[in-house]
Amino acid sequence: MKKKSLTKIVSFCLTFLFMFSLVILPRTNLAKAVIENAQINMGQMTNKATTTPTEYHIANHYSYRFDKALTKTPDTFEAWVNVPANSTGGVIMSNYIGGDAIGNHQHIDYSIDVSGRVRVDWDQKIVVFSKGFVADGQWHHIAVIRNKTNSTFTLYVDGKENTVASVFNTSNPISDKPFSIGVDYIMESTKKRPLNNGRIKQITIYNGVISAERVKQDMLNTAISTNDTNATLLTNVYLGEPWTKRIVEDTSGNGNNANLASYEKLVKMVDPGAYDYSILVVPDVQTTVHWKSKATHVNSEPYISNEPPATYDATTGKWSTYDTSDNTVMAQWI
């Protein structure tokens, strides 16, 4: 009986030591990556974290997110975009969070469709501008202006009127979610719609209808701060080309800055130094384990390099499924 008791005590001690080793995981490379992922996804870009290279890009799973939700309808939307001809399109700016699943139908989504045309999802209405092709690898300034008085959406491309679409009975959707630039809020990680291989360098939003002349003026101005005679400027952010800033100031004076963020990406973190204790911060576990490491067993770098769990087929319009047969690395996370 004494031998069994001793065995139990030893087992308990070993279990305790194992659990204690998990508590100090932040000292390990994997835990640093997990912490950094949580910091960036929450938009908390602190001076203790850094990423390389200094250029951030949508194709590398980076986006920008505004500080706060809009309190007025974004009737006028302007953006500088560069979309290659081989792109499958994606989001320019959106606050869509999966309407049917969440029960929130009040959203606005500005995007490029798989054919390279400008598209607007306005609450429950969808507008695809038939002549608005911008996927040619060149920089284009687009302006989408909603006139609720005459029930039209007008697209300007490079300062010239391109297409007018009639859309009746539109609402004034105001969501409690801030807009995201470069990707939407969709809940399932495999269905996010980043702007594939595209670039965005400026976003301008008005409440109300701006004039054709004002569209041309805005094309030449990176620091827009005054209102059009018929509309109120809500926000303007010049993200730059390439992206290098973690916080981009809103030049409208409304204080709605754009903050660098990432989605489903683990990135490098600089060791903040030695402290009395560390806290392990675990992000959304479902998202974390859904991504498969490219490493076989041991990562030589202080981060986990991820590859997407699914790919989009523009021909069929479907996503491939994630192969869960390879769990060698995933098991190490646990």
XYZ file of C-alpha atoms in Angstrom:
334
model
C 0.000 0.000 0.000
C 2.886 2.326 0.798
C 4.380 1.695 -2.625
C 1.084 2.582 -4.307
C 0.791 5.749 -2.229
C 4.310 6.764 -3.198
C 3.509 6.139 -6.842
C 0.432 8.385 -6.591
C 2.454 11.165 -4.979
C 5.133 10.997 -7.684
C 2.465 11.010 -10.415
C 0.799 14.025 -8.837
C 4.092 15.915 -8.679
C 4.895 15.146 -12.306
C 1.426 16.295 -13.361
C 1.836 19.523 -11.385
C 5.224 20.213 -12.988
C 3.756 19.587 -16.442
C 0.884 22.002 -15.817
C 3.331 24.600 -14.462
C 5.389 24.289 -17.663
C 2.285 25.234 -19.662
C 1.875 28.397 -17.605
C 5.302 29.629 -18.685
C 4.621 28.877 -22.366
C 4.875 32.575 -23.281
C 8.642 32.062 -23.110
C 8.394 29.651 -26.052
C 8.300 30.555 -29.728
C 4.813 29.153 -30.295
C 3.262 31.051 -27.400
C 4.851 34.298 -28.589
C 3.196 33.756 -31.944
C -0.168 33.104 -30.290
C 0.110 36.284 -28.194
C 1.043 38.369 -31.211
C -1.844 36.940 -33.199
C -4.258 38.013 -30.459
C -2.724 41.498 -30.253
C -2.984 42.174 -33.961
C -6.425 40.656 -34.461
C -7.758 42.909 -31.700
C -6.097 45.889 -33.349
C -3.837 46.371 -30.336
C -0.623 47.090 -32.208
C 1.792 47.879 -29.387
C 5.401 48.997 -29.587
C 6.434 45.635 -28.168
C 5.461 43.825 -31.339
C 6.851 44.124 -34.819
C 6.485 42.349 -38.126
C 8.732 41.847 -41.096
C 8.807 42.946 -43.795
C 7.798 46.523 -43.033
C 5.330 46.476 -45.927
C 1.935 45.015 -45.059
C -0.270 43.548 -47.763
C -3.749 42.058 -48.187
C -2.242 38.975 -49.839
C -0.209 38.461 -46.668
C -3.388 38.555 -44.534
C -3.219 42.159 -43.394
C -6.066 44.675 -43.424
C -7.069 47.970 -41.842
C -10.003 48.564 -39.535
C -11.570 51.870 -38.557
C -11.639 52.947 -34.918
C -15.405 53.232 -34.746
C -18.620 52.563 -36.606
C -20.184 55.283 -38.719
C -23.139 57.150 -37.258
C -24.370 58.326 -40.660
C -24.973 56.470 -43.913
C -21.954 56.324 -46.272
C -23.831 57.569 -49.330
C -20.589 58.366 -51.165
C -17.635 55.987 -51.215
C -14.310 56.678 -52.924
C -11.217 54.492 -53.156
C -7.930 54.135 -54.995
C -7.507 50.454 -55.947
C -5.125 48.344 -57.996
C -6.485 44.915 -58.973
C -4.541 42.584 -61.295
C -6.249 40.909 -64.245
C -5.803 37.446 -62.696
C -7.492 38.450 -59.435
C -10.671 36.711 -58.294
C -11.817 39.975 -56.722
C -12.775 40.564 -53.123
C -13.612 43.222 -50.570
C -12.509 46.851 -50.742
C -14.410 47.956 -47.639
C -17.087 46.132 -45.669
C -18.835 45.733 -42.333
C -20.551 42.499 -43.347
C -20.486 39.959 -40.513
C -22.509 37.044 -41.878
C -26.013 38.539 -41.786
C -28.218 35.445 -41.694
C -26.120 33.678 -39.078
C -25.748 36.713 -36.825
C -29.152 38.252 -37.414
C -27.610 41.533 -38.543
C -28.738 42.475 -42.045
C -27.651 46.095 -41.872
C -24.387 46.065 -43.751
C -22.652 47.696 -46.710
C -20.035 45.944 -48.798
C -17.955 47.543 -51.573
C -16.039 44.953 -53.573
C -14.666 43.736 -56.898
C -16.423 40.676 -58.325
C -14.706 37.689 -59.995
C -15.042 39.408 -63.391
C -13.257 42.542 -62.200
C -16.372 44.715 -61.944
C -17.251 47.071 -59.092
C -19.996 45.660 -56.887
C -22.014 47.055 -53.972
C -23.983 44.975 -51.457
C -26.300 47.499 -49.819
C -28.196 45.802 -47.047
C -30.376 43.349 -49.019
C -29.745 44.993 -52.413
C -26.909 44.033 -54.782
C -25.571 46.357 -57.483
C -23.030 45.155 -60.059
C -21.893 47.919 -62.401
C -21.846 46.192 -65.802
C -19.217 48.505 -67.333
C -17.168 49.041 -64.201
C -14.168 46.840 -65.058
C -11.094 47.863 -63.091
C -9.095 44.624 -62.829
C -6.259 45.417 -65.227
C -3.256 45.857 -62.947
C -3.481 49.661 -63.046
C -4.379 52.142 -60.314
C -7.966 53.366 -60.605
C -9.967 55.852 -58.583
C -13.544 54.687 -58.092
C -16.454 56.599 -56.611
C -19.842 55.033 -55.829
C -22.526 57.636 -55.104
C -25.951 56.722 -53.810
C -28.705 59.260 -54.451
C -31.676 58.209 -52.342
C -33.822 60.982 -53.822
C -33.834 59.540 -57.339
C -33.031 55.927 -56.275
C -29.754 55.611 -58.175
C -26.226 54.395 -57.609
C -23.665 56.096 -59.868
C -20.155 54.761 -60.475
C -17.293 57.050 -61.457
C -14.006 55.566 -62.658
C -10.973 57.858 -62.814
C -13.178 60.917 -62.477
C -15.565 60.026 -65.308
C -19.147 58.815 -64.970
C -19.184 55.120 -65.840
C -22.537 53.520 -64.987
C -25.841 54.577 -63.413
C -27.967 51.867 -61.779
C -31.524 52.275 -60.516
C -32.100 50.676 -57.115
C -35.429 51.349 -55.446
C -36.508 51.188 -51.799
C -33.034 51.194 -50.285
C -32.704 51.591 -46.532
C -30.139 53.590 -44.556
C -28.138 50.769 -42.967
C -26.078 51.799 -39.959
C -24.258 48.942 -38.247
C -22.531 48.922 -34.863
C -19.503 47.376 -36.578
C -16.669 49.611 -37.841
C -15.758 49.128 -41.491
C -12.851 46.867 -42.374
C -10.595 47.636 -45.363
C -9.401 44.762 -47.545
C -11.517 41.997 -46.007
C -14.992 41.474 -44.548
C -16.137 40.164 -41.156
C -17.583 36.843 -42.286
C -17.488 34.362 -39.402
C -16.233 31.172 -41.103
C -12.508 31.578 -41.721
C -12.646 29.770 -45.062
C -15.179 32.235 -46.445
C -13.436 35.525 -45.802
C -13.150 37.513 -49.002
C -9.895 39.474 -49.068
C -9.150 41.499 -52.195
C -7.137 38.843 -54.009
C -3.679 40.225 -54.945
C -5.185 43.706 -54.893
C -4.001 46.934 -53.273
C -5.867 49.840 -51.704
C -4.225 53.170 -50.950
C -7.038 55.557 -50.011
C -10.604 55.463 -48.671
C -12.948 58.476 -48.528
C -16.520 58.430 -47.204
C -19.274 61.088 -47.288
C -22.798 61.249 -45.993
C -24.744 62.634 -48.938
C -24.123 63.126 -52.664
C -20.961 64.837 -53.886
C -20.654 66.549 -57.254
C -18.827 65.212 -60.297
C -16.375 68.072 -59.909
C -15.695 67.067 -56.314
C -14.914 63.515 -57.425
C -12.177 64.902 -59.680
C -10.819 67.083 -56.860
C -10.694 64.165 -54.448
C -8.662 62.120 -56.945
C -5.802 64.610 -56.544
C -5.994 65.034 -52.778
C -4.582 62.616 -50.196
C -5.537 64.737 -47.163
C -9.199 65.557 -47.793
C -10.574 67.628 -44.922
C -13.372 69.839 -46.272
C -16.966 69.018 -47.115
C -18.698 69.107 -50.475
C -21.541 71.624 -50.632
C -24.086 68.795 -50.681
C -22.405 66.230 -48.459
C -20.627 65.829 -45.135
C -17.188 64.242 -45.064
C -17.206 61.309 -42.615
C -13.654 60.035 -42.961
C -10.605 60.058 -45.222
C -7.537 57.871 -44.759
C -4.535 57.708 -47.077
C -3.067 54.259 -46.443
C -0.211 54.764 -48.850
C 1.530 52.527 -51.351
C 2.949 50.317 -50.051
C 1.268 49.920 -46.656
C 3.764 50.726 -43.898
C 1.786 52.487 -41.154
C 0.144 50.811 -38.185
C -2.200 53.736 -37.559
C -3.410 55.955 -40.422
C -4.851 59.291 -39.327
C -8.318 60.343 -40.429
C -7.820 63.744 -42.091
C -11.529 64.644 -41.870
C -11.122 65.690 -38.245
C -13.675 63.133 -37.042
C -11.043 60.951 -35.392
C -11.957 57.719 -37.158
C -8.442 56.421 -37.770
C -7.598 53.200 -39.618
C -5.675 50.618 -37.581
C -3.545 47.869 -39.033
C -4.957 44.421 -38.281
C -4.478 40.849 -39.433
C -6.799 37.908 -39.858
C -5.920 34.269 -39.221
C -2.207 34.940 -39.280
C 0.520 34.246 -36.776
C 3.391 36.691 -37.105
C 6.760 37.340 -35.527
C 7.139 39.007 -32.167
C 10.184 40.656 -30.680
C 10.996 39.402 -27.186
C 9.810 42.211 -24.856
C 12.387 41.284 -22.246
C 12.444 39.564 -18.867
C 9.657 40.259 -16.364
C 8.514 38.759 -13.085
C 5.741 36.796 -14.758
C 4.084 36.197 -18.136
C 0.453 35.857 -19.126
C -0.629 33.433 -21.819
C -3.252 35.013 -24.106
C -5.150 32.497 -26.222
C -7.104 33.821 -29.247
C -10.101 32.106 -30.853
C -9.131 28.426 -30.596
C -11.371 27.399 -33.507
C -9.566 29.824 -35.806
C -6.120 28.917 -34.494
C -6.390 25.154 -34.965
C -8.127 25.593 -38.327
C -4.853 26.758 -39.851
C -2.171 24.201 -40.646
C 1.507 24.943 -40.162
C 3.852 24.607 -43.139
C 6.519 23.291 -40.778
C 6.846 19.522 -40.419
C 7.697 19.179 -36.755
C 9.869 21.941 -35.321
C 9.840 25.563 -36.410
C 13.285 27.099 -36.789
C 11.853 30.616 -36.717
C 10.048 32.243 -33.752
C 6.702 32.035 -35.503
C 4.346 29.632 -37.191
C 3.986 30.203 -40.933
C 0.439 29.399 -41.995
C -1.214 28.374 -45.211
C -4.958 28.774 -45.854
C -7.156 25.737 -45.178
C -9.054 26.165 -48.427
C -8.704 27.676 -51.883
C -11.269 29.452 -54.027
C -12.044 28.185 -57.526
C -13.288 31.108 -59.622
C -14.619 28.733 -62.307
C -16.931 26.785 -60.023
C -17.382 29.529 -57.426
C -16.658 27.020 -54.666
C -14.095 26.619 -51.884
C -12.033 23.466 -51.479
C -12.213 21.654 -48.160
C -9.501 21.507 -45.521
C -7.688 18.188 -45.306
C -7.679 17.218 -41.624
C -5.683 14.024 -42.189
C -2.362 15.727 -41.409
C -2.465 16.494 -37.706
C 1.246 16.079 -36.938
C 1.878 19.733 -36.283
C -1.551 20.484 -34.889
C -0.948 17.914 -32.157
C 2.117 19.814 -31.080
C -0.013 22.884 -30.469
C -1.951 20.914 -27.880
